[in-house]
Amino acid sequence: MDLSLSQSIIPTPISIIPYNNKSHAFNFTLFPNSKSKHFLRKPLISRQNRPIRIRAQTPNVNNNNAYNDGFVLEDVPHLTNFLPDLPSYPNPLQNSKAYAIVRQTFVHPEDVVAQKVVVQKNSPRGVHFRRAGPREKVYFKSEEVRACIVTCGGLCPGINTVIREIVCGLNVMYGVDDILGIEGGYRGFYSKNTMRLTPKVVNDIHKRGGTFLRTSRGGHDTHKIVDNIQDRGINQVYIIGGDGTQKGAALISKEVEKRGLQVAVAGIPKTIDNDIAVIDKSFGFDTAVEEAQRAINAAHVEVESVENGVGIVKLMGRYSGFIAMHATLASRDVDCCLIPESPFYLEGRGGLFEFVEERLKENGHIVIVLAEGAGQEYVAQDLHQVDEKDASGNRLLLDVGLWLSHKIKILHT
């Protein structure tokens, strides 16, 4: 059998948060108009019971908040935990004309969001999180705030928009004038100059790609960073980054607490994989899905133009397959979608290779979409590779796209 195989690859430039805590799970292996058997041997694994690692501090489950009905509050650290006598002040939003017409401007301190949307009648209420939003009381005077923003790790669509909104929000809504940009990631705290950020400086950065502040991987030295924060008189730190970055933010927060500094550390998770609990979308996700569809469409055009064409499109998705799934559903040209959440097998009845054979006989071509984290165990077993990590501490993934291309080529020679 002659086999024409094309591979379209979208590079993965970002550091992914390796937990998928969505409250729902799907099986996204698609066999449209196919009579072949499902080749998933194992049930879909939901990651919703795994711990979340997206906050600036390692999350704590407050056992005092576990009631008889199974209600558990997974709380976030607060300055008053180690500075109990910290004075509070009225929120400046009370003076904002934009908020004056809102019936309920502030989030109630006791408001929480449930991790699981669907529960049974007699099941425990489960884990809950603090609801985000403005509080009636704040712990900084606007004129005393010196904030800084840093971006770390790989690139992601929307970073500049996040930077712009932090600056404009602090300045326009809270009256903060002293905002610094840390250049070049974590190492920028102690090896780079800072820049002054104002609404005018960041006015049009959302129209640019990349990160206005530049970035880097690694370079985290907790003591040097906190020394710099202390020397510069910074009391609010906004850290934009993925899983490795947020682990670093947790260390900074712990060191701040150890020194008893009035410094708030806020972690803003950066992941286009959309794998964060209790939110609808993470920034950059829609752009990633849109770009992924272009790659899928290109692969489909190419495989339709040849006999027995096989198109393999590898998309971002270290531990979760939301980009691959949404791009597949939007495209409608995909025969098979492989994601990390759904284990699959290759050979034998109902396996991937059998499905490829059947689809080639039926249609004369096939398009396969796979998230980069899918099938890693097969690649590692074949290549006898040992796990390695990048500068941010993330596991380096093997190229499952090239590996699968090679396997299918061998199968049809």
XYZ file of C-alpha atoms in Angstrom:
413
model
C 0.000 0.000 0.000
C 1.331 3.428 -0.918
C 1.168 5.791 2.004
C 1.416 9.547 1.848
C 1.920 11.029 5.289
C 2.031 14.652 6.297
C 2.684 16.058 9.721
C 1.663 19.509 10.842
C 3.163 20.645 14.120
C 2.291 23.642 16.254
C 5.243 24.318 18.585
C 4.620 24.368 22.306
C 6.289 27.450 23.696
C 4.742 27.585 27.138
C 5.104 26.060 30.557
C 1.940 24.121 31.296
C 0.216 23.664 34.617
C 0.126 19.867 34.899
C -3.259 19.323 36.462
C -6.688 19.211 34.890
C -9.267 19.915 37.549
C -12.254 20.554 35.329
C -15.400 19.231 36.936
C -16.365 17.391 33.805
C -14.603 14.815 31.647
C -15.142 13.808 28.067
C -14.064 11.071 25.727
C -12.838 12.871 22.665
C -11.745 10.021 20.456
C -13.893 10.611 17.411
C -14.867 8.048 14.816
C -17.408 9.859 12.634
C -19.328 7.515 10.359
C -17.151 4.632 11.466
C -18.225 1.093 12.276
C -14.911 0.205 13.896
C -14.736 -0.505 17.589
C -13.609 1.986 20.141
C -9.912 1.486 20.765
C -9.821 2.875 24.308
C -9.193 -0.051 26.588
C -9.242 1.878 29.869
C -11.902 4.251 31.172
C -11.303 7.954 30.890
C -9.327 9.202 33.876
C -10.615 12.363 35.509
C -8.018 14.534 37.204
C -10.504 16.458 39.282
C -9.418 14.781 42.512
C -5.777 15.691 42.128
C -4.340 18.636 44.088
C -4.364 22.047 42.430
C -1.043 23.834 42.113
C -1.945 27.125 40.593
C -1.735 29.529 43.496
C 1.189 31.559 44.680
C 1.259 29.573 47.906
C 0.949 25.836 48.345
C -2.788 25.438 48.980
C -4.013 24.460 52.402
C -7.117 22.521 53.181
C -8.418 24.083 56.362
C -9.606 21.155 58.456
C -11.453 23.552 60.758
C -13.725 24.318 57.847
C -14.723 20.705 57.233
C -18.248 20.369 58.515
C -20.482 17.369 59.072
C -21.999 17.748 55.616
C -18.621 17.229 53.968
C -17.980 20.905 53.187
C -14.239 21.535 52.793
C -12.695 24.956 52.180
C -9.363 24.890 50.408
C -8.261 28.306 51.528
C -5.621 30.662 50.170
C -2.922 32.264 52.309
C -3.481 35.824 53.479
C -1.273 38.517 54.978
C -3.294 38.460 58.184
C -2.278 34.834 58.740
C 1.159 36.019 59.897
C 0.393 39.727 60.448
C -2.803 39.508 62.524
C -2.687 43.160 63.628
C -2.511 44.517 60.102
C -4.833 47.551 59.760
C -7.475 47.600 57.026
C -8.823 50.457 54.943
C -11.959 51.136 52.882
C -11.666 49.881 49.315
C -11.046 52.802 46.895
C -13.639 51.267 44.555
C -16.271 52.756 46.816
C -15.392 56.112 45.264
C -15.485 54.841 41.674
C -18.323 56.163 39.539
C -18.249 52.984 37.497
C -19.010 50.890 40.586
C -21.448 53.318 42.192
C -24.404 51.950 40.217
C -23.591 48.297 40.972
C -25.957 46.834 43.544
C -23.337 44.583 45.113
C -19.882 45.993 44.456
C -17.918 43.708 46.723
C -17.574 39.971 47.193
C -18.723 38.736 50.591
C -15.852 37.235 52.644
C -17.771 33.985 53.032
C -18.503 33.512 49.308
C -17.056 30.286 47.913
C -17.122 28.368 44.629
C -17.664 24.590 44.521
C -15.096 22.441 42.728
C -17.734 19.985 41.525
C -20.793 21.378 39.834
C -22.701 18.088 39.734
C -23.174 16.141 42.979
C -25.545 13.478 44.228
C -28.220 14.078 46.844
C -26.489 12.234 49.667
C -22.871 12.925 48.662
C -20.576 15.242 50.660
C -20.581 18.873 49.597
C -16.896 18.540 48.679
C -14.064 21.002 48.141
C -14.736 24.721 47.782
C -12.541 27.709 46.947
C -12.621 31.353 47.966
C -14.503 33.430 45.430
C -12.310 35.968 43.656
C -13.246 39.628 43.458
C -12.929 42.960 45.268
C -13.396 43.031 49.033
C -14.892 45.880 51.042
C -11.687 46.226 53.071
C -8.098 46.331 51.767
C -4.756 46.196 53.582
C -2.748 48.780 51.656
C -3.111 52.526 51.258
C -2.984 53.432 47.572
C -0.264 56.048 48.062
C 1.921 53.537 49.923
C 1.736 50.769 47.321
C 4.772 49.944 45.222
C 3.783 47.078 42.928
C 5.838 45.053 40.462
C 4.954 42.717 37.609
C 7.098 39.902 36.224
C 6.527 37.355 33.444
C 8.325 34.008 33.501
C 8.542 30.841 31.407
C 7.369 30.403 27.835
C 5.186 32.671 25.748
C 1.413 32.596 25.577
C -1.161 34.681 23.705
C -2.550 37.452 25.895
C 0.370 38.074 28.275
C 0.630 41.735 27.282
C -3.107 42.149 27.787
C -2.745 40.819 31.332
C 0.147 43.213 32.033
C -1.882 46.126 30.672
C -4.952 45.279 32.748
C -2.949 44.968 35.968
C -1.348 48.375 35.399
C -4.577 50.106 34.373
C -6.562 48.400 37.131
C -4.109 49.419 39.850
C -3.853 52.970 38.564
C -7.370 53.835 37.448
C -9.415 51.774 39.904
C -7.199 51.819 43.001
C -5.187 55.012 42.548
C -1.763 53.308 42.581
C 0.928 55.314 40.769
C 4.101 53.397 41.640
C 4.252 50.274 39.431
C 7.464 48.574 38.273
C 8.058 46.074 35.490
C 10.695 43.421 36.181
C 12.471 42.570 32.925
C 13.590 39.085 31.904
C 11.803 36.761 34.306
C 12.831 35.850 37.848
C 16.496 36.643 37.294
C 15.414 40.177 36.395
C 14.873 40.861 40.107
C 18.610 40.786 40.743
C 20.316 41.096 37.352
C 18.217 43.495 35.255
C 16.955 47.020 35.463
C 13.296 47.690 36.087
C 11.023 49.990 34.116
C 8.316 52.295 35.342
C 4.855 51.208 34.154
C 2.000 53.651 33.647
C -1.241 53.399 31.653
C 0.443 55.484 28.952
C 3.443 53.137 28.721
C 1.249 50.029 28.360
C -1.466 51.688 26.300
C -1.020 49.629 23.119
C 1.060 46.622 24.225
C -1.990 44.340 23.937
C -1.621 44.636 20.163
C 1.816 43.013 20.251
C 2.796 39.385 20.639
C 5.130 37.921 23.232
C 5.701 39.722 26.494
C 6.476 43.418 26.832
C 8.610 42.670 29.907
C 10.534 39.822 28.263
C 10.892 36.450 29.923
C 13.244 33.589 30.760
C 13.167 30.111 32.240
C 14.784 29.245 35.538
C 16.917 31.825 37.334
C 14.907 31.522 40.532
C 16.901 32.397 43.656
C 14.404 32.938 46.449
C 16.696 34.801 48.852
C 18.067 37.151 46.185
C 14.565 37.868 44.884
C 13.119 38.639 48.331
C 16.213 40.704 49.206
C 15.549 42.774 46.080
C 11.846 43.096 46.894
C 12.756 44.298 50.377
C 15.486 46.704 49.199
C 13.222 48.305 46.585
C 10.347 48.694 49.016
C 8.000 46.587 46.872
C 4.868 45.445 48.701
C 2.771 43.895 45.906
C 4.234 41.295 43.535
C 2.286 40.042 40.501
C 3.818 36.923 38.952
C 2.595 35.699 35.563
C 3.673 32.180 34.668
C 2.977 28.477 34.485
C 3.373 25.656 36.973
C 7.108 26.039 37.535
C 6.710 29.793 37.912
C 3.950 29.415 40.491
C 6.079 26.988 42.492
C 8.662 29.751 42.601
C 5.976 32.215 43.668
C 5.057 29.880 46.534
C 8.672 29.908 47.714
C 8.747 33.711 47.549
C 5.536 33.876 49.567
C 6.944 31.542 52.221
C 10.140 33.581 52.488
C 8.105 36.790 52.798
C 6.114 35.191 55.617
C 9.311 33.974 57.280
C 10.684 37.527 57.302
C 7.363 39.009 58.419
C 7.159 41.425 55.484
C 3.946 43.153 54.461
C 4.228 41.937 50.881
C 1.349 40.427 48.934
C 2.360 37.832 46.336
C -0.233 37.179 43.623
C 0.229 34.340 41.118
C -1.499 34.700 37.755
C -1.537 31.265 36.061
C -0.412 31.242 32.440
C -1.661 28.228 30.514
C -3.288 28.042 27.121
C -4.275 24.449 27.954
C -7.335 25.682 29.884
C -6.604 23.164 32.635
C -7.420 25.250 35.699
C -10.253 24.411 38.050
C -13.514 26.313 38.356
C -12.871 28.838 35.582
C -14.381 28.921 32.109
C -11.249 29.754 30.124
C -7.621 30.633 30.749
C -6.169 33.485 28.723
C -4.730 32.467 25.336
C -6.904 29.371 24.962
C -9.214 30.706 22.245
C -6.263 31.911 20.174
C -4.575 28.517 20.468
C -7.714 26.696 19.292
C -8.112 29.070 16.371
C -4.514 28.557 15.229
C -4.831 24.800 15.705
C -7.773 24.686 13.299
C -5.601 26.208 10.583
C -3.086 23.400 10.964
C -5.856 20.793 10.878
C -7.393 22.315 7.761
C -3.997 22.363 6.021
C -3.400 18.702 6.879
C -6.867 17.738 5.634
C -6.367 19.484 2.291
C -3.060 17.716 1.790
C -4.181 14.183 2.667
C -7.291 14.504 0.487
C -5.065 15.270 -2.472
C -3.139 11.967 -2.398
C -3.908 8.286 -2.162
C -3.885 6.823 1.334
C -2.911 10.148 2.874
C -2.309 10.282 6.620
C -2.157 13.683 8.322
C -0.885 13.920 11.880
C -1.366 17.241 13.685
C 0.428 17.580 17.015
C -0.980 20.300 19.268
C -0.127 21.782 22.628
C -1.305 19.837 25.664
C 1.250 18.491 28.116
C -1.205 16.911 30.536
C -4.602 17.852 29.154
C -6.202 17.787 25.749
C -8.596 20.730 25.742
C -6.935 22.447 22.764
C -6.897 19.234 20.728
C -10.483 18.489 21.739
C -11.932 21.919 20.944
C -9.985 22.204 17.684
C -11.243 18.766 16.665
C -14.862 19.617 17.419
C -14.597 22.922 15.581
C -12.874 21.421 12.539
C -15.105 18.396 11.831
C -12.378 17.037 9.512
C -10.656 14.935 12.168
C -10.994 11.150 12.219
C -9.228 10.510 15.519
C -8.206 12.679 18.476
C -5.735 11.437 21.089
C -5.434 13.223 24.434
C -3.444 12.522 27.635
C -6.598 11.963 29.714
C -7.642 8.971 27.600
C -5.208 6.032 27.579
C -5.209 4.112 24.292
C -3.501 1.099 22.808
C -1.898 0.634 19.418
C -2.096 -2.967 18.240
C -4.698 -5.688 18.271
C -8.439 -5.655 17.769
C -9.873 -2.196 18.328
C -6.408 -0.615 18.467
C -5.247 2.581 16.791
C -3.456 0.841 13.944
C -6.548 -1.206 13.088
C -8.610 1.969 13.023
C -6.110 3.675 10.688
C -6.308 0.690 8.310
C -10.112 0.716 8.295
C -10.361 4.446 7.733
C -7.882 4.347 4.844
C -9.929 1.588 3.199
C -13.171 3.539 3.666
C -12.084 7.093 2.819
C -8.618 6.824 1.309
C -7.224 9.279 3.871
C -7.184 10.002 7.605
C -6.463 12.990 9.851
C -5.200 12.334 13.380
C -4.966 15.091 16.006
C -2.954 14.403 19.124
C -1.991 16.461 22.143
C 1.757 16.460 22.750
C 1.373 14.602 26.045
C -0.599 11.686 24.600
C 1.108 8.309 24.225
C 4.307 9.389 25.964
C 4.656 5.994 27.609
C 4.848 4.295 24.193
C 7.488 6.710 22.909
C 9.624 6.368 26.041
C 9.399 2.572 25.876
C 10.444 2.534 22.231
C 13.300 5.019 22.547
C 14.457 3.922 26.027
C 14.473 7.534 27.181
C 14.909 8.700 30.771
C 12.750 11.565 32.020
C 14.446 14.947 31.722
C 13.284 18.368 32.874
C 13.627 21.884 31.515
C 14.862 24.936 33.422
C 11.373 25.499 34.862
C 11.188 21.966 36.246
C 8.714 20.655 33.666
C 9.181 17.187 32.217
C 10.576 17.336 28.694
C 8.172 15.533 26.395
C 9.280 13.254 23.585
C 8.050 13.993 20.058
C 4.997 11.766 19.831
C 4.117 13.219 16.407
C 7.298 12.090 14.679
C 7.198 8.785 16.546
C 3.640 8.015 15.409
C 4.494 9.057 11.849
C 7.385 6.607 11.847
C 5.225 3.809 13.287
C 2.520 4.231 10.663
C 5.116 4.338 7.880
C 6.623 1.047 9.081
C 3.136 -0.449 9.319
C 2.490 0.216 5.620
C 5.840 -0.657 4.081
